[in-house]
Short mmCIF file of C-alpha atoms in Angstrom, two decimals:
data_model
loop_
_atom_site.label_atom_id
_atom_site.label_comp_id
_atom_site.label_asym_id
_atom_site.label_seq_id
_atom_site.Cartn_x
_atom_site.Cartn_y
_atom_site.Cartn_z
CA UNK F 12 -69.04 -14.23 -22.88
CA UNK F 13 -72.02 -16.50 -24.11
CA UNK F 14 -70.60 -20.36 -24.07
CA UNK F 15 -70.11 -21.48 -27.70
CA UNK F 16 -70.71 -24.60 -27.12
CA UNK F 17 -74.18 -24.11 -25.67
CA UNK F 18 -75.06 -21.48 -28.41
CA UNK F 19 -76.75 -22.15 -31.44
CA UNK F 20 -74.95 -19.50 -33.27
CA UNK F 21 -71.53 -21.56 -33.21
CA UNK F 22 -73.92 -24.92 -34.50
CA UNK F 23 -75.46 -22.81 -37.64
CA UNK F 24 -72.09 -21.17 -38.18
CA UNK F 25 -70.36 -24.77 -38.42
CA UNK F 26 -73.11 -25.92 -41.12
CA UNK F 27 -72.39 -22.43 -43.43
CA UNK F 28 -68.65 -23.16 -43.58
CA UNK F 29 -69.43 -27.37 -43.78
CA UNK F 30 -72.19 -25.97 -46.49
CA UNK F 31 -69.18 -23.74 -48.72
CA UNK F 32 -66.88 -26.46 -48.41
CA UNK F 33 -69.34 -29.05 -49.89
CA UNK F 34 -70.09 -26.66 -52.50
CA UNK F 35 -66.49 -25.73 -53.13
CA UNK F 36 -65.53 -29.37 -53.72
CA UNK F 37 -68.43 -30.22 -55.29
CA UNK F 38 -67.88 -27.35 -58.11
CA UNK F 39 -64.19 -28.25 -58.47
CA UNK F 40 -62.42 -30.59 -59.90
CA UNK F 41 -61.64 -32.74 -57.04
CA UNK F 42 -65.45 -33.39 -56.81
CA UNK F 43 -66.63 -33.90 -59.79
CA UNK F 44 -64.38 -34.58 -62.60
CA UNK F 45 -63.55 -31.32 -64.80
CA UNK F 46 -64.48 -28.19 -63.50
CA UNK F 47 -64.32 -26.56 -66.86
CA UNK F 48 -67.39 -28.04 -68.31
CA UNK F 49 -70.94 -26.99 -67.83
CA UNK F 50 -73.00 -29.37 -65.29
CA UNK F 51 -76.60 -28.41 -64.75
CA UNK F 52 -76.82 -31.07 -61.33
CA UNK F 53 -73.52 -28.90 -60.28
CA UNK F 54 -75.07 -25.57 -60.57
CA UNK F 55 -78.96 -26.78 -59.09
CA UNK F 56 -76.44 -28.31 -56.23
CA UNK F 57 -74.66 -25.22 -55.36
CA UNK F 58 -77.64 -22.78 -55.75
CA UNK F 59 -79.71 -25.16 -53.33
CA UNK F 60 -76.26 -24.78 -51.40
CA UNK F 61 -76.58 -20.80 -51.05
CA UNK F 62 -80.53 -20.90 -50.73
CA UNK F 63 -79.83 -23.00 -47.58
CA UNK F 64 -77.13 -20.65 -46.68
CA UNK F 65 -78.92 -17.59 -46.81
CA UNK F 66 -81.73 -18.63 -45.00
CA UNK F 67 -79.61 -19.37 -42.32
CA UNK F 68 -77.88 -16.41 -42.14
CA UNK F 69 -81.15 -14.39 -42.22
CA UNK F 70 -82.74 -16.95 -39.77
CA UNK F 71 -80.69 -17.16 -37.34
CA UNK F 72 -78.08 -14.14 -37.26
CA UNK F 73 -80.55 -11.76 -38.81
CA UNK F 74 -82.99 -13.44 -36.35
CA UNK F 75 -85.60 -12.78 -39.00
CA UNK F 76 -87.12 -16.12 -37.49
CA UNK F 77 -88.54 -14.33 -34.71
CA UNK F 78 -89.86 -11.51 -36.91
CA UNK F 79 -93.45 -10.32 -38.37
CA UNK F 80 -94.76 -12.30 -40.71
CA UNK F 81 -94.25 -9.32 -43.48
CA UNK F 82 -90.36 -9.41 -42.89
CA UNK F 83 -90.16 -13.32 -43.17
CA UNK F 84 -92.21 -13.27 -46.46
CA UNK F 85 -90.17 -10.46 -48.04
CA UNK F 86 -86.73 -12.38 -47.20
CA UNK F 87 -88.11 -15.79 -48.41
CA UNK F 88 -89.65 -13.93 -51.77
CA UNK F 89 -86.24 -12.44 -52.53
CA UNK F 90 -84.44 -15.95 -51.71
CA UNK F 91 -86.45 -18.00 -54.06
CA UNK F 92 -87.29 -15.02 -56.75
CA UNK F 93 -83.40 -14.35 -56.74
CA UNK F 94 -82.15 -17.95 -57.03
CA UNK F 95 -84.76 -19.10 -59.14
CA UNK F 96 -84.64 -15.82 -61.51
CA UNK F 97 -80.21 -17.26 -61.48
CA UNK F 98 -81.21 -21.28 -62.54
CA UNK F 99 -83.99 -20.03 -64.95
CA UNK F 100 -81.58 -17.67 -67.05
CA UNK F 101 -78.59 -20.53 -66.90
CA UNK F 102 -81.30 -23.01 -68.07
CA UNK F 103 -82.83 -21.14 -71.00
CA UNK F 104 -79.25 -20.43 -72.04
CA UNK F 105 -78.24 -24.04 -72.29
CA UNK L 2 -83.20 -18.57 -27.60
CA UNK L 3 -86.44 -20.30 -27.84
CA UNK L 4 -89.19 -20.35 -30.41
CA UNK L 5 -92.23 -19.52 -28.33
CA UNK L 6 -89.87 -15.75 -27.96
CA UNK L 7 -91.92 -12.86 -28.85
CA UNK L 8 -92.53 -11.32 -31.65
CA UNK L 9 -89.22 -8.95 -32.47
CA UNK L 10 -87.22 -7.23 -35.35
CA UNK L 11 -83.65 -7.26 -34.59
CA UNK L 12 -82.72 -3.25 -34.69
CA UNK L 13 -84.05 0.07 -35.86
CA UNK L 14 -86.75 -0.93 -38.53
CA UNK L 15 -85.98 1.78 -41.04
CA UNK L 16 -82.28 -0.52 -41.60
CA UNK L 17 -84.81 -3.37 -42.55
CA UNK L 18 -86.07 -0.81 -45.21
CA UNK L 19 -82.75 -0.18 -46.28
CA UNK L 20 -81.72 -3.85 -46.00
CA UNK L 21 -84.68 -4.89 -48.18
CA UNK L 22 -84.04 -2.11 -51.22
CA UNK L 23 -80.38 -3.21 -50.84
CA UNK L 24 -81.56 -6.37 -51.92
CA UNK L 25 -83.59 -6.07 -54.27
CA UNK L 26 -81.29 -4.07 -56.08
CA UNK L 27 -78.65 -6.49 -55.93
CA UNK L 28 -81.22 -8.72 -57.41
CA UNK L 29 -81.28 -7.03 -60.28
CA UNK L 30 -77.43 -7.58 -60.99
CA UNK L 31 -77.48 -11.13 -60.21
CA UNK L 32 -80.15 -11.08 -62.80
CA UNK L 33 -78.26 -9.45 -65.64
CA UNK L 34 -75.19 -11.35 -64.52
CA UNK L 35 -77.40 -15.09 -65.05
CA UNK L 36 -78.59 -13.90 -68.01
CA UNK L 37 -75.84 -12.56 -69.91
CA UNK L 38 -73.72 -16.14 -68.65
CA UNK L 39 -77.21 -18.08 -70.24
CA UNK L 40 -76.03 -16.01 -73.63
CA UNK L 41 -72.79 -16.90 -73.19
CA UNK L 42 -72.11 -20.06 -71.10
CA UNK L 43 -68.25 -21.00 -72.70
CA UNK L 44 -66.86 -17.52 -72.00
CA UNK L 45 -68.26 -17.20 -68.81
CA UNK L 46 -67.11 -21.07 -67.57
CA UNK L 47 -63.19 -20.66 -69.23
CA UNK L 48 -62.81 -17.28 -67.46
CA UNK L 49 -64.09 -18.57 -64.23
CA UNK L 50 -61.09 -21.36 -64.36
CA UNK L 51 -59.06 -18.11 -64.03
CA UNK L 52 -60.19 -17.15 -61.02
CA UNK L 53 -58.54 -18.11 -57.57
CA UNK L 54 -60.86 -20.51 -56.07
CA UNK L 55 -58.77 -20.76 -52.59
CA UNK L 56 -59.46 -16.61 -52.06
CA UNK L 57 -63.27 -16.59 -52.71
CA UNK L 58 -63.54 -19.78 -49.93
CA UNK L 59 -60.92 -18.10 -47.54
CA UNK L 60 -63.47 -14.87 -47.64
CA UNK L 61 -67.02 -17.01 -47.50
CA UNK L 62 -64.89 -18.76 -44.21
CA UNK L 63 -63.78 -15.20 -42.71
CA UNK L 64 -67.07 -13.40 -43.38
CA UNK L 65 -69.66 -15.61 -41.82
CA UNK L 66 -66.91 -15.81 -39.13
CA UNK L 67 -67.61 -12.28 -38.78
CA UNK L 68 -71.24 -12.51 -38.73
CA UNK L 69 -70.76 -14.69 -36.34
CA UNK L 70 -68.79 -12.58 -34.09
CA UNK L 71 -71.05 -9.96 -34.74
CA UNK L 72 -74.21 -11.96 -33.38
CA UNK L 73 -72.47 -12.94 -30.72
CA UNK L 74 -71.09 -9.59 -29.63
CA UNK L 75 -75.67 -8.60 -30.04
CA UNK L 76 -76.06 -11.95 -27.39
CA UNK L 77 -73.62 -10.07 -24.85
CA UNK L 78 -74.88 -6.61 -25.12
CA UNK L 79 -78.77 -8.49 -24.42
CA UNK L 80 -76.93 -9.72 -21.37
CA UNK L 81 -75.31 -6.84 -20.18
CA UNK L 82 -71.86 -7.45 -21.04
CA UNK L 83 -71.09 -4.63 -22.71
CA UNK L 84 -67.16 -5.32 -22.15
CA UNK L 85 -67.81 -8.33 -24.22
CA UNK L 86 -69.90 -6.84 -26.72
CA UNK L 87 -67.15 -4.53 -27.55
CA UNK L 88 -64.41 -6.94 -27.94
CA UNK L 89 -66.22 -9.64 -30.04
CA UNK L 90 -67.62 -6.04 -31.96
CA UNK L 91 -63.87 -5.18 -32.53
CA UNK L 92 -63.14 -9.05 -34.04
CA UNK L 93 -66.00 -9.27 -36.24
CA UNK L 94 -64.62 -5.86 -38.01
CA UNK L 95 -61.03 -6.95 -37.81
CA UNK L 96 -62.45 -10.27 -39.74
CA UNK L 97 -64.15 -7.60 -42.27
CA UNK L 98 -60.60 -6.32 -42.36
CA UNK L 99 -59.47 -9.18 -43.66
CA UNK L 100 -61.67 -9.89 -46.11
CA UNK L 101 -61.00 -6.44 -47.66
CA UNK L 102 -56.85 -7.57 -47.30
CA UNK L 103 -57.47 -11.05 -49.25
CA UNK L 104 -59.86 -8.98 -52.03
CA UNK L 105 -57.45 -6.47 -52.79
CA UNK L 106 -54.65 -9.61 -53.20
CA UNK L 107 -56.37 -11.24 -55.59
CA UNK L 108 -57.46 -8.14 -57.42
CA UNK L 109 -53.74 -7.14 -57.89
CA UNK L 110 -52.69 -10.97 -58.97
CA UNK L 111 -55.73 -10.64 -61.71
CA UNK L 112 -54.58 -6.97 -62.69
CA UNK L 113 -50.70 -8.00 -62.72
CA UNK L 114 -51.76 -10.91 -65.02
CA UNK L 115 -53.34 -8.53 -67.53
CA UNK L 116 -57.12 -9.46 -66.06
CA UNK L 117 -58.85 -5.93 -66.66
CA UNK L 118 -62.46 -5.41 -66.02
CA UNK L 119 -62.62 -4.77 -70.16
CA UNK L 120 -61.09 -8.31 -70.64
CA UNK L 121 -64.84 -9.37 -71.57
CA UNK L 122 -68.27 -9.63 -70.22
CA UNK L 123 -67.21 -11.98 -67.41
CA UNK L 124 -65.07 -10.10 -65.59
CA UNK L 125 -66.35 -6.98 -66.09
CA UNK L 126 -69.40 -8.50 -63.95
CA UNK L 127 -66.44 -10.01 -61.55
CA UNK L 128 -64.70 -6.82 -60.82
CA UNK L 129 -68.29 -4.78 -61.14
CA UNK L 130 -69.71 -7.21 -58.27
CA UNK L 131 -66.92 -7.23 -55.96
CA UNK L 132 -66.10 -4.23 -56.06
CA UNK L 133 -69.86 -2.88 -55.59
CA UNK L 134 -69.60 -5.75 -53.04
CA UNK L 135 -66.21 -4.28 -50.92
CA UNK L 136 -68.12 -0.51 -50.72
CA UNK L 137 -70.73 -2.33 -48.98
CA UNK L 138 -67.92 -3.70 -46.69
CA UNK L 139 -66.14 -0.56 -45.90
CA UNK L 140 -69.64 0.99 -45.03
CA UNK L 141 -70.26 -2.20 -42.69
CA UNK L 142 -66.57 -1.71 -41.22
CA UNK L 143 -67.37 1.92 -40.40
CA UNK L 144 -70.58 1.35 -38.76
CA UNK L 145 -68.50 -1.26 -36.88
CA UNK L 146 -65.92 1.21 -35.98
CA UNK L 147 -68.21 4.38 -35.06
CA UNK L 148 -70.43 0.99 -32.55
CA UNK L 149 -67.69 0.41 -31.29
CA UNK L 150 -66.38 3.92 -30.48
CA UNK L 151 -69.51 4.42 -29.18
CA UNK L 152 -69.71 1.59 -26.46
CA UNK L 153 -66.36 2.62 -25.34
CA UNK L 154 -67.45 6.09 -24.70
CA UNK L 155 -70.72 5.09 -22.71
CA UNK L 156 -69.70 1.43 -21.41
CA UNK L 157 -73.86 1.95 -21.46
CA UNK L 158 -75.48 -0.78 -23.42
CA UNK L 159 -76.66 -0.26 -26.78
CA UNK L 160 -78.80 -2.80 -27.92
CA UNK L 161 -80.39 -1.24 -30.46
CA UNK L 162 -77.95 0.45 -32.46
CA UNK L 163 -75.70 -2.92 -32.26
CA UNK L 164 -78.35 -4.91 -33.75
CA UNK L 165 -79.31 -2.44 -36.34
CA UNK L 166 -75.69 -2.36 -37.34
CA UNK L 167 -75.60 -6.13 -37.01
CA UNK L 168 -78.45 -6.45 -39.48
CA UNK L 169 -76.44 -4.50 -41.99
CA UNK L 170 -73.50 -6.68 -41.48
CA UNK L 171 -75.21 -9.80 -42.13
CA UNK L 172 -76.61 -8.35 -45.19
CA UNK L 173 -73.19 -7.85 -46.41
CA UNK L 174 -72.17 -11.63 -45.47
CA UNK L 175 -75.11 -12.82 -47.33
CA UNK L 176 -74.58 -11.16 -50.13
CA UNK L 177 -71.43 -12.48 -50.49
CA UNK L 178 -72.83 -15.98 -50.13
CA UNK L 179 -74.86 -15.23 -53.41
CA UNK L 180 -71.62 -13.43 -55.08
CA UNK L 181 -69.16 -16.09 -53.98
CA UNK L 182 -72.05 -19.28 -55.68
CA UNK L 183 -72.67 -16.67 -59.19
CA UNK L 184 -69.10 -16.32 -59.67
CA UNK L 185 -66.33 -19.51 -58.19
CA UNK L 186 -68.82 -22.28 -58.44
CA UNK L 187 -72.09 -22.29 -61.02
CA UNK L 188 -70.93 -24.49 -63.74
#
């Protein structure tokens, strides 16, 4: 069995769980005063949150990083069309 | 695991196909979800309050637990350890397991409270998107279970077929990442 503490799976696995805590408080109401309001900085914070998320997972689990340059610019198109397409609708609603 | 490693997809490259539609198609909902919550930010926001924070984080924690299982279990098959393989294999589903266990709890809390996927637009989204989501998860699990079968059978490694399954798995993980942001935490 691979040492965990010499593999950068456990290190990028630590920083998705620190990243959804830090989101989670930062979208509650421990964080940030009432969570039943609408906060633009909230929602930009937690969708930067997942974008940064994502990309690790496909990174490094999907291990996309050591892929063709076709497969790394479809994953990053979907990321940012998908997550931008997300802030663009909840801004124009406002 | 160094950058100057060649070239290399991870598994069979018609999953990556798959993967890729998958995606895009789940695009699409997360698009009609963003915009119908633009149209109707109040509604959306007071029926989020009603959901059970503490599940969705318990299932982000135990799913990219299981991803990581899961590309560790890839890591021993690439070094011949196919003993270990299987049993890290067998933990990452058993994690999938219990993400399935802590959905269908809070599903029955919101359905014994009244919470119907008619209640209005928000949760028909919630209950359309998880539960799209938890098919995807049952097809992961029996990929899992049919790898796993498979290595215990053979003891022969399988590299391939583990890391296209692998790649499916993490597709399901980071969907939920997306899911889990769209529907606890957007305010």
């Amino acid at each position: 069995m691979p040492s965990l503490l010499r593999n950068t799976l456990t290190y990028v696995w630590l920083a998705l769980v620190a990243a959804t805590l830090l989101s989670w408080w930062a979208a509650t109401s421990n964080g940030t005063g009432s969570a039943s309001h609408i906060s633009v900085s909230v929602t930009a914070g937690v969708l930067v949150m997942s974008f940064i998320k994502v990309r690790l997972v496909i990174m490094h689990f999907m291990e996309v990083r050591f892929a063709p340059l076709w497969l790394r610019l479809n994953c990053d198109a979907w990321l940012i069309v998908v997550l931008g397409m997300v802030f663009g609708f909840y801004w124009t609603g406002l | 695991m160094t950058s100057s490693r060649k070239e290399h997809v991870s598994g069979e490259r018609a999953m990556w196909l798959f993967v890729i539609g998958e995606l895009w198609i789940f695009a699409c909902y997360f698009a009609c979800y963003a915009y119908d919550r633009g149209q109707e930010h109040a509604l959306f926001l007071s029926s989020q309050q009603q959901l059970s924070q503490g599940f969705g984080v318990t299932n982000t924690i135990v799913l990219l637990t299981s991803s990581l299982l899961v590309a560790l279990s890839v890591q021993a098959m690439r070094e011949g350890n196919v003993a270990a393989a299987s049993k890290l294999l067998a933990l990452g589903g058993a994690c999938g397991v219990g993400f399935i266990a802590v959905k269908s709890v809070e599903w029955y809390l919101k359905l014994k409270a009244g919470v119907t996927i008619s209640a209005n637009g928000f949760f028909m989204y919630y209950y359309m998107l998880t539960g799209l989501h938890v098919l995807h998860v049952l097809l992961g699990l029996g990929i899992i279970v049919y790898l796993w079968r498979t290595l215990q059978r053979s003891e022969q490694p399988q590299t391939v077929s583990l890391e296209t399954g692998a790649t499916y798995w993490h597709m399901v993980d980071l969907l939920w990442i997306v899911i889990f942001a769209l529907l606890y935490l957007v305010r």
